[in-house]
Short mmCIF file of N, CA and C in Angstrom, two decimals:
data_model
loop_
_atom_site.label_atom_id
_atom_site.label_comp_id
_atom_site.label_asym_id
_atom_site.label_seq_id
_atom_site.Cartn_x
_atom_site.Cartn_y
_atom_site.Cartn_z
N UNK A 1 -59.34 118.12 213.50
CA UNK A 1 -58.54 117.28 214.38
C UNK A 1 -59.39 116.87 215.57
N UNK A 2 -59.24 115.89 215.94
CA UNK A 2 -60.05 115.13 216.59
C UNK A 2 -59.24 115.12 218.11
N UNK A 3 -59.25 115.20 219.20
CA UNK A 3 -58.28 114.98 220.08
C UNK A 3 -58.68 113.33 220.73
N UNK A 4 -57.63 113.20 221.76
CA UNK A 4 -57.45 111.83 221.72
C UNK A 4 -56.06 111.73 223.05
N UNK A 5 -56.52 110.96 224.17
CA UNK A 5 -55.64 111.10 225.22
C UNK A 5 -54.82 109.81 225.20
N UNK A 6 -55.30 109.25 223.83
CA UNK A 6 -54.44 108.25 223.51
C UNK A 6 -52.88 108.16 223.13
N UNK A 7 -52.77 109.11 223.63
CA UNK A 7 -51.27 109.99 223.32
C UNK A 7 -50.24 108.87 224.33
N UNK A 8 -49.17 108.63 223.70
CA UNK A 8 -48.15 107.82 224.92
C UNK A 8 -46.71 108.40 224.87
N UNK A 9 -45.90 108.07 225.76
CA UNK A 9 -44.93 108.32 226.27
C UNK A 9 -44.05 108.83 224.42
N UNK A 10 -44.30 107.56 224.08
CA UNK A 10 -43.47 107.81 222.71
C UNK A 10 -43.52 108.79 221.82
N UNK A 11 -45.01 109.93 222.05
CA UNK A 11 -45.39 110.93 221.24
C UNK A 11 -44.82 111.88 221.82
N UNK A 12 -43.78 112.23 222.70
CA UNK A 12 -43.32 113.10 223.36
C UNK A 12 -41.49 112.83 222.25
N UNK A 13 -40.89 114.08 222.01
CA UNK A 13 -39.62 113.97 221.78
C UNK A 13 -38.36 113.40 222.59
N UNK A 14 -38.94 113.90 224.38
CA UNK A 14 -38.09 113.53 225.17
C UNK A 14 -38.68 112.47 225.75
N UNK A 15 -38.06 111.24 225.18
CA UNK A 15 -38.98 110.45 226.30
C UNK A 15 -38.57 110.35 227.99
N UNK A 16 -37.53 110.23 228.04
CA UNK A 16 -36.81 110.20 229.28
C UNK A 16 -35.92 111.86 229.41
N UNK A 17 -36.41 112.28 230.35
CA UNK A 17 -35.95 113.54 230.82
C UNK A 17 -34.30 113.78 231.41
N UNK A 18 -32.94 114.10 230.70
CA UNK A 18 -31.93 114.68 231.77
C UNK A 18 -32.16 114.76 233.29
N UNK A 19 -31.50 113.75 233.88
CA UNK A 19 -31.82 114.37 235.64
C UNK A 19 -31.36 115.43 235.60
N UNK A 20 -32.57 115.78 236.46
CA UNK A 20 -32.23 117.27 237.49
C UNK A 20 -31.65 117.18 238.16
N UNK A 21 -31.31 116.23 239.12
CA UNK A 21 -30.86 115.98 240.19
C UNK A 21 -30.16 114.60 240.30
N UNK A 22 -29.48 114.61 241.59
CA UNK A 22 -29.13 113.02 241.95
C UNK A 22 -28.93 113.15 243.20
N UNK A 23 -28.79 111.48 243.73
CA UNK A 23 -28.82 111.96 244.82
C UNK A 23 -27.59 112.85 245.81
N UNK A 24 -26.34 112.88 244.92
CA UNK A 24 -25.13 113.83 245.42
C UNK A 24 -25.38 115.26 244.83
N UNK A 25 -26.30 115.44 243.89
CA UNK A 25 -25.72 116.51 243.10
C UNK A 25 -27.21 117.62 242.85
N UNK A 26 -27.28 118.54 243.88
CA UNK A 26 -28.77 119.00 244.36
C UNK A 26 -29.33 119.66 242.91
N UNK A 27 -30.50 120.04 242.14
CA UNK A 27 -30.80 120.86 241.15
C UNK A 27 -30.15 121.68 240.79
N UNK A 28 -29.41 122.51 239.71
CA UNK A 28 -29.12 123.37 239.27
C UNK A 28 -29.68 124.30 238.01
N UNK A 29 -29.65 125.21 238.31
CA UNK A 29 -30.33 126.41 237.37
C UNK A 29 -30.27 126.05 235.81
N UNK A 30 -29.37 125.35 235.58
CA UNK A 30 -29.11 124.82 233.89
C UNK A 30 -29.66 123.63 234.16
N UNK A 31 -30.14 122.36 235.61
CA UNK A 31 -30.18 121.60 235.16
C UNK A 31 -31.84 121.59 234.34
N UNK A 32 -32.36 122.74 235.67
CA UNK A 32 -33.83 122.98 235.46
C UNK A 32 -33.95 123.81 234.59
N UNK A 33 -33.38 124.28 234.34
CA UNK A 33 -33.43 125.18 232.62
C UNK A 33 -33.70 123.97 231.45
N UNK A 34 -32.91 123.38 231.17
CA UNK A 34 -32.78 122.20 229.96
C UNK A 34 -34.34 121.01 230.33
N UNK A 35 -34.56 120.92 231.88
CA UNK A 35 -35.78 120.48 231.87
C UNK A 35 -37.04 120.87 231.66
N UNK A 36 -36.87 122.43 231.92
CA UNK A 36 -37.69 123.43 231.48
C UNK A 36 -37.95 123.26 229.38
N UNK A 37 -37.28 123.12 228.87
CA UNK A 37 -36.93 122.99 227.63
C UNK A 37 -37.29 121.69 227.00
N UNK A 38 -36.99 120.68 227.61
CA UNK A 38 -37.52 119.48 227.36
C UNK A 38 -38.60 119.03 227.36
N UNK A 39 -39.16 119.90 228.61
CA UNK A 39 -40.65 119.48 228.47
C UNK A 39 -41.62 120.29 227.85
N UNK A 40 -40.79 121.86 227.54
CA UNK A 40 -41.86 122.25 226.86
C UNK A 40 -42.28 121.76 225.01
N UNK A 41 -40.88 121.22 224.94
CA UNK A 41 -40.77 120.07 223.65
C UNK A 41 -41.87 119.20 223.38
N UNK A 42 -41.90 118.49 224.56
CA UNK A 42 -42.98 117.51 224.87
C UNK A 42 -43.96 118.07 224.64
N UNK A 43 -44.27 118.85 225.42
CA UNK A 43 -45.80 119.75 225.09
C UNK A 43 -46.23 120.21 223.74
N UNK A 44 -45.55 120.65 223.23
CA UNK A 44 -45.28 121.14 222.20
C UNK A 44 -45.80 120.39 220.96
N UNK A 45 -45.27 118.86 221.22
CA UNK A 45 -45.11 117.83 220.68
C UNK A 45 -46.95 117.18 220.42
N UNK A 46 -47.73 117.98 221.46
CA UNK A 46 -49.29 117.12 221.19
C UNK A 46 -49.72 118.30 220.71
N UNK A 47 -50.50 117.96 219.86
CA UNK A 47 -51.53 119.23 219.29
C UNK A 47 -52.26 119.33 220.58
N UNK A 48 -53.00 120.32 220.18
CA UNK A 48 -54.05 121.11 220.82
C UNK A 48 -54.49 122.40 219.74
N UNK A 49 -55.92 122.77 219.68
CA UNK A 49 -56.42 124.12 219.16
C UNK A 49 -56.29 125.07 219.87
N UNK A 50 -56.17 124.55 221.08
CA UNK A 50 -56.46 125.55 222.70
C UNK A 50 -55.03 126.70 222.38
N UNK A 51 -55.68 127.82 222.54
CA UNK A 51 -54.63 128.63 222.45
C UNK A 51 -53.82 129.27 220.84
N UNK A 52 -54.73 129.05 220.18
CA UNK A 52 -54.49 129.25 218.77
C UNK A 52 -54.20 128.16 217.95
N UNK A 53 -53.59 127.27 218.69
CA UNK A 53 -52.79 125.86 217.80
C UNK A 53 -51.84 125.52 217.54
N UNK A 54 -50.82 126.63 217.57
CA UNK A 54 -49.82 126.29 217.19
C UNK A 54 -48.56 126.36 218.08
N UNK A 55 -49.00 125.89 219.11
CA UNK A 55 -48.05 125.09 220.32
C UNK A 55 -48.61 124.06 220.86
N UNK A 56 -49.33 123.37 220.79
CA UNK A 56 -49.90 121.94 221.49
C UNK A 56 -50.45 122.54 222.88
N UNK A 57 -49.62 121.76 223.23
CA UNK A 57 -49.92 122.04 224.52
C UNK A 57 -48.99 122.41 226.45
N UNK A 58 -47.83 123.54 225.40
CA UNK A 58 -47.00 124.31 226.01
C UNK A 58 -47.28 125.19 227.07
N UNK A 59 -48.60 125.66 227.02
CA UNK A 59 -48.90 126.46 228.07
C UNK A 59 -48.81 125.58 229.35
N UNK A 60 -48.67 124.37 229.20
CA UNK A 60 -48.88 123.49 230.63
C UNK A 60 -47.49 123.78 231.00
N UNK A 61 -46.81 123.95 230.46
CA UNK A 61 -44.95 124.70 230.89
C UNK A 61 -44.72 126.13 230.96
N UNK A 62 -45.52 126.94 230.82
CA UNK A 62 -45.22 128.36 230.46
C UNK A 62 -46.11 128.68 231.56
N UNK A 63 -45.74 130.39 232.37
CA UNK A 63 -46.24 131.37 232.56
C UNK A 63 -47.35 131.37 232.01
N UNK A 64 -48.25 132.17 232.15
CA UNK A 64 -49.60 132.93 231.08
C UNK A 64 -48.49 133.87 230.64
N UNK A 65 -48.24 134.47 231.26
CA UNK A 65 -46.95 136.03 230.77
C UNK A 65 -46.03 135.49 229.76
N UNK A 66 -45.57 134.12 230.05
CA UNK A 66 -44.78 133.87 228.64
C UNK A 66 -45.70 132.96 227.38
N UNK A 67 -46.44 132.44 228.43
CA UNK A 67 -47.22 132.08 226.31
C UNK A 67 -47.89 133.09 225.73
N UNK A 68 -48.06 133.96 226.65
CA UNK A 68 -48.75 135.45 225.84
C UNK A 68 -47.67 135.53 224.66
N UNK A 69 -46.70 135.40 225.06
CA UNK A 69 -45.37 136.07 224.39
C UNK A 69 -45.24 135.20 222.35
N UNK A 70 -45.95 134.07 223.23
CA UNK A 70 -45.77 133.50 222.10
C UNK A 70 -47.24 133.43 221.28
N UNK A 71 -47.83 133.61 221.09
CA UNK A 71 -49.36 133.03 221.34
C UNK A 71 -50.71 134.63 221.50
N UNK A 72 -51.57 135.39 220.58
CA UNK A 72 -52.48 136.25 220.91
C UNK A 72 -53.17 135.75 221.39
N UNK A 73 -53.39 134.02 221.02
CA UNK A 73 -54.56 133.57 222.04
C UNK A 73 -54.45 132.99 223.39
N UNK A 74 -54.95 133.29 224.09
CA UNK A 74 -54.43 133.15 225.68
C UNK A 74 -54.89 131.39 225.42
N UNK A 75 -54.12 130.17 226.39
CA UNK A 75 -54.59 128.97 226.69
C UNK A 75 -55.63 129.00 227.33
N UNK A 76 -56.91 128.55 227.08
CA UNK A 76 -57.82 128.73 228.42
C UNK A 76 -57.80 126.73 228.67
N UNK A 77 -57.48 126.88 230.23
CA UNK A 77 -57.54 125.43 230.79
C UNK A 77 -58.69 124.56 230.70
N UNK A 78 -58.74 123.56 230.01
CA UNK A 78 -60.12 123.01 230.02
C UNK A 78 -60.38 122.31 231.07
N UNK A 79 -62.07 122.60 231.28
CA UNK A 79 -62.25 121.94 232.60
C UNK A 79 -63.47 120.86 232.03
N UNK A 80 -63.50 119.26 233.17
CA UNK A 80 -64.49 118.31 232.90
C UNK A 80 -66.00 119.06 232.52
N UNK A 81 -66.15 118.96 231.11
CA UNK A 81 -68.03 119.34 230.90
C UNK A 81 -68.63 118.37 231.63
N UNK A 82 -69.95 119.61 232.27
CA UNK A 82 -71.20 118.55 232.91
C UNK A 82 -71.91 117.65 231.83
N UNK A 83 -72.28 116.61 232.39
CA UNK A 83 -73.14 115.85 231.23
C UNK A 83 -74.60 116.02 231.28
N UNK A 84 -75.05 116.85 232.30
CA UNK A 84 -76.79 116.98 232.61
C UNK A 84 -76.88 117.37 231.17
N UNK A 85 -78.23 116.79 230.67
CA UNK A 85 -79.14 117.93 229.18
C UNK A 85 -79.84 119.05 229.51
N UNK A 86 -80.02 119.66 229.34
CA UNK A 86 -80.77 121.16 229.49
C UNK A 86 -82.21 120.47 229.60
N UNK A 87 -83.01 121.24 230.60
CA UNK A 87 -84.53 120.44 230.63
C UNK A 87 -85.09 120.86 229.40
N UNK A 88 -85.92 120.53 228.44
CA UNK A 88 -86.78 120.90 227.65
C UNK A 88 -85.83 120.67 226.14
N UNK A 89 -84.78 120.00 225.76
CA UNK A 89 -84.25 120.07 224.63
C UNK A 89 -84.79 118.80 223.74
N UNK A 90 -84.88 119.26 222.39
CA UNK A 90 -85.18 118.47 221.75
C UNK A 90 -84.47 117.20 220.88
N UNK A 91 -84.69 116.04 220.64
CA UNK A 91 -83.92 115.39 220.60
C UNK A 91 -82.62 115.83 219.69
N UNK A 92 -82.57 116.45 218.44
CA UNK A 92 -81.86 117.05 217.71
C UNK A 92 -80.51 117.77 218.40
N UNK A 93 -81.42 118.74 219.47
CA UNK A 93 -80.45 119.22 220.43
C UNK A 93 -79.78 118.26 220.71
N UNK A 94 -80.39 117.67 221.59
CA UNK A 94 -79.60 116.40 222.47
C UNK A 94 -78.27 115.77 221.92
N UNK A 95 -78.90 115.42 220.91
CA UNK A 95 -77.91 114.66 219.86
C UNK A 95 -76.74 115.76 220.02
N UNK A 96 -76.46 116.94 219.28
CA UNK A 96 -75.39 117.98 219.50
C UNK A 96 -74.96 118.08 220.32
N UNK A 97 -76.20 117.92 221.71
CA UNK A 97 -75.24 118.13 223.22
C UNK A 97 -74.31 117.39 222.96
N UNK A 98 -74.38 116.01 222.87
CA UNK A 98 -73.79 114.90 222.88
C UNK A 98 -72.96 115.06 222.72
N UNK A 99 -72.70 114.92 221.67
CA UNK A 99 -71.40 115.55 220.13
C UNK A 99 -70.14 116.49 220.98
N UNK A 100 -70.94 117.49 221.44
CA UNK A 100 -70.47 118.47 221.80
C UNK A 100 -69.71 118.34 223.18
N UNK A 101 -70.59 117.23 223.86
CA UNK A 101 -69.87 116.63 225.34
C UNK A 101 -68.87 115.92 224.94
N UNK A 102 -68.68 114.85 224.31
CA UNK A 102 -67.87 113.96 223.73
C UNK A 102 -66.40 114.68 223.23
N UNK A 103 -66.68 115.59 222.58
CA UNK A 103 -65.37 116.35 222.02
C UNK A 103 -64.60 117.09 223.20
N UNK A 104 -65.86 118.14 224.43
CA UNK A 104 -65.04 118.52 225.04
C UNK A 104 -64.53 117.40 226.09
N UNK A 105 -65.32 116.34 226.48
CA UNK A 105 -64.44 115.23 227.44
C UNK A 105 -63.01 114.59 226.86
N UNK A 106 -62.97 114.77 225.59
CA UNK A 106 -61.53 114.34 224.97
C UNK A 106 -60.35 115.29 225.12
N UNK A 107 -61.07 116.92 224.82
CA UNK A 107 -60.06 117.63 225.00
C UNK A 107 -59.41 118.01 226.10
N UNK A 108 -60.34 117.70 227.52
CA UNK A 108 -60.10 117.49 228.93
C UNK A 108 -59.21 116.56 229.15
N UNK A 109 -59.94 115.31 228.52
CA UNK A 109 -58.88 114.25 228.75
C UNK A 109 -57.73 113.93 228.36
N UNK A 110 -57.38 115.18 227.37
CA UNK A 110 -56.24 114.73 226.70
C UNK A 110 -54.96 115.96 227.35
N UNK A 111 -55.84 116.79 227.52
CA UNK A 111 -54.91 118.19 228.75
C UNK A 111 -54.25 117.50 229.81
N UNK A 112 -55.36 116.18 230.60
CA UNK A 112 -55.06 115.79 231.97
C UNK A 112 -53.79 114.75 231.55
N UNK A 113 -54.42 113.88 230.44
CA UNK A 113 -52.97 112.77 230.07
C UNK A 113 -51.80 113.47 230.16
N UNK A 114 -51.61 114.52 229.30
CA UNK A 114 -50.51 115.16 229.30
C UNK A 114 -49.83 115.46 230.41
N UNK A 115 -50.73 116.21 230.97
CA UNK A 115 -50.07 117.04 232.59
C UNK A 115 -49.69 115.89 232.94
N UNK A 116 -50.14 114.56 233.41
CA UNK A 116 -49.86 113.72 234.28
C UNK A 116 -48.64 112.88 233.66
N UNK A 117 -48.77 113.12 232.40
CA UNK A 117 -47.31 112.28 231.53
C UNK A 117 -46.14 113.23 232.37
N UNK A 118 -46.03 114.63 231.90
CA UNK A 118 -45.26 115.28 232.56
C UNK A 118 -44.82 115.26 234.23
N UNK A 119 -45.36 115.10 234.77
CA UNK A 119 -45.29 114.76 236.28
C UNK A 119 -44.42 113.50 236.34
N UNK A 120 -45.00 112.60 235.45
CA UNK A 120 -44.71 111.31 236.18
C UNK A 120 -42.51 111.36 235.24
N UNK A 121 -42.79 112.13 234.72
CA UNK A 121 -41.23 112.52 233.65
C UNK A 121 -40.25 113.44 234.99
N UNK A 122 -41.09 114.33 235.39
CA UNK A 122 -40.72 115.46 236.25
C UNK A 122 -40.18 114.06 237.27
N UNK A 123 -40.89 113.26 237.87
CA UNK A 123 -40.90 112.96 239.30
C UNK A 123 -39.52 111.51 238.64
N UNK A 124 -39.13 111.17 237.93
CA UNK A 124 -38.72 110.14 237.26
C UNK A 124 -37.15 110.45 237.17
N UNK A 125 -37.16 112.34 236.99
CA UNK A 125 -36.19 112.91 236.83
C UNK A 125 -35.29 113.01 238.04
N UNK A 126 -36.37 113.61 239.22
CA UNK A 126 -35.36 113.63 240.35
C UNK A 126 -35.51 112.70 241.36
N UNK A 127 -34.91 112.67 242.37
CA UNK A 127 -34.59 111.91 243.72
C UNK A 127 -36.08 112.28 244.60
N UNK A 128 -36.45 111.34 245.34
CA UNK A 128 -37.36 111.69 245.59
C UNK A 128 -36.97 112.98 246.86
N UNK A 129 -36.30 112.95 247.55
CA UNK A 129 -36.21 113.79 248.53
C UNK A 129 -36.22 114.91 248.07
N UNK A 130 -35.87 115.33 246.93
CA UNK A 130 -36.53 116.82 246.32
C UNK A 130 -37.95 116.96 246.08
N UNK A 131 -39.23 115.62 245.93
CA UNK A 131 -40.35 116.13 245.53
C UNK A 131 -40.78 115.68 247.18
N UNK A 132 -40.84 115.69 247.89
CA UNK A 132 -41.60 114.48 249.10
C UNK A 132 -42.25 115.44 249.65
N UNK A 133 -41.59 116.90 249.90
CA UNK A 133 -42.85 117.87 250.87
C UNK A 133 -43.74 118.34 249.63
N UNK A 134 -43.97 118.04 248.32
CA UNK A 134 -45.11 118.19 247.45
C UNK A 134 -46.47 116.90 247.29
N UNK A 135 -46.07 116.48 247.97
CA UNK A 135 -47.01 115.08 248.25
C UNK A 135 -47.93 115.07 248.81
N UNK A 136 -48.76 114.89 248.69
CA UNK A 136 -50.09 114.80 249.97
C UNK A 136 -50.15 113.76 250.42
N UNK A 137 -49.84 114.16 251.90
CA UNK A 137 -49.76 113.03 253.07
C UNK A 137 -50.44 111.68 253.36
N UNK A 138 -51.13 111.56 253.03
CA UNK A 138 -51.81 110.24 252.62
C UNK A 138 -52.28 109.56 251.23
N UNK A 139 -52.15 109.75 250.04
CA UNK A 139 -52.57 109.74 248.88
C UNK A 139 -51.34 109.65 248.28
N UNK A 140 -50.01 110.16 248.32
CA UNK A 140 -48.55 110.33 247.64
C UNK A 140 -48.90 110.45 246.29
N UNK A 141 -49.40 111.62 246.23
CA UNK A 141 -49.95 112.52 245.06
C UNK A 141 -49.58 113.75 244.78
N UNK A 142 -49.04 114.61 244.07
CA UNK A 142 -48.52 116.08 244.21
C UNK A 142 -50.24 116.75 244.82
N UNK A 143 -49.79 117.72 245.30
CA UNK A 143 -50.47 118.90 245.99
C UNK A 143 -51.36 119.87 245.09
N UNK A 144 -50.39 120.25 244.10
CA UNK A 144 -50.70 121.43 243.91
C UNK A 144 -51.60 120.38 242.24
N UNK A 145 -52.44 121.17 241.71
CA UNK A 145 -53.28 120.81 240.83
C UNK A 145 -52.48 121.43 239.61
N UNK A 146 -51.88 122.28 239.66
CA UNK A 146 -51.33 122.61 237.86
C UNK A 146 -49.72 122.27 237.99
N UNK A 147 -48.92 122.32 237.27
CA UNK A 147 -47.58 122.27 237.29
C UNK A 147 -47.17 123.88 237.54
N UNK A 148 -46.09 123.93 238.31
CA UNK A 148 -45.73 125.70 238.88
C UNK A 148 -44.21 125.52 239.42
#
């Protein structure tokens, strides 16, 4: 399997998320439960190897403590590979680096599509006055770097 951040809204089960909220009617524990659920659907919904395979990419909704639960292989978060070559490699190498850069920049890129599909579902869901102190003050960007 090849990954691919070519993934869109439509590869998700939920495309449009249950509000959480409105603007009369503040979050509730079932509403964020069922959103909790929805999106781990979504996740669910893209492959990934990361983590054994056989949840996509659920850990972006879960605890570590609860995808343990599901999962012996822990998710490890992928992070952007450097593209420098090692000094002294031979072209053969090189070529593999390559290979090898290419696959992990997809599987990066396809972790980040996701997360950010989810956000933009999360933020779609509620009113903004529930997300506004998660924003960074000049940029109107969430804060925090993982979903929590």
């Amino acid at each position: 399997m090849s990954p691919s951040a070519d993934f869109t809204i439509s590869d998700f089960p939920h495309k449009v998320l249950d509000p959480i909220a409105t603007d009369t009617i503040a979050p509730s524990y079932a509403s964020l439960l069922l959103a909790q659920r929805q999106l781990s659907a979504n996740t669910s919904a893209i492959p990934s190897l990361n983590g054994g395979g056989a949840h996509g990419h659920m850990a972006l909704t879960l605890t570590a403590a609860a995808y343990a639960e599901l999962s012996d292989v822990p998710f490890v978060i992928p992070v952007a590979p450097i593209a420098d070559p090692e000094p002294g490699t031979t072209q053969p190498q090189i070529t593999e680096n390559n290979r090898l850069h290419k696959h992990a920049v997809a599987i990066h890129s396809l972790y980040v599509a996701v997360n950010n599909a989810l956000r933009r579902q999360i933020l779609d869901a509620v009113p903004r006055v529930y997300v506004r102190d998660l924003e960074h003050p000049q940029f109107a960007v969430f804060r925090s770097r993982r979903m929590e």
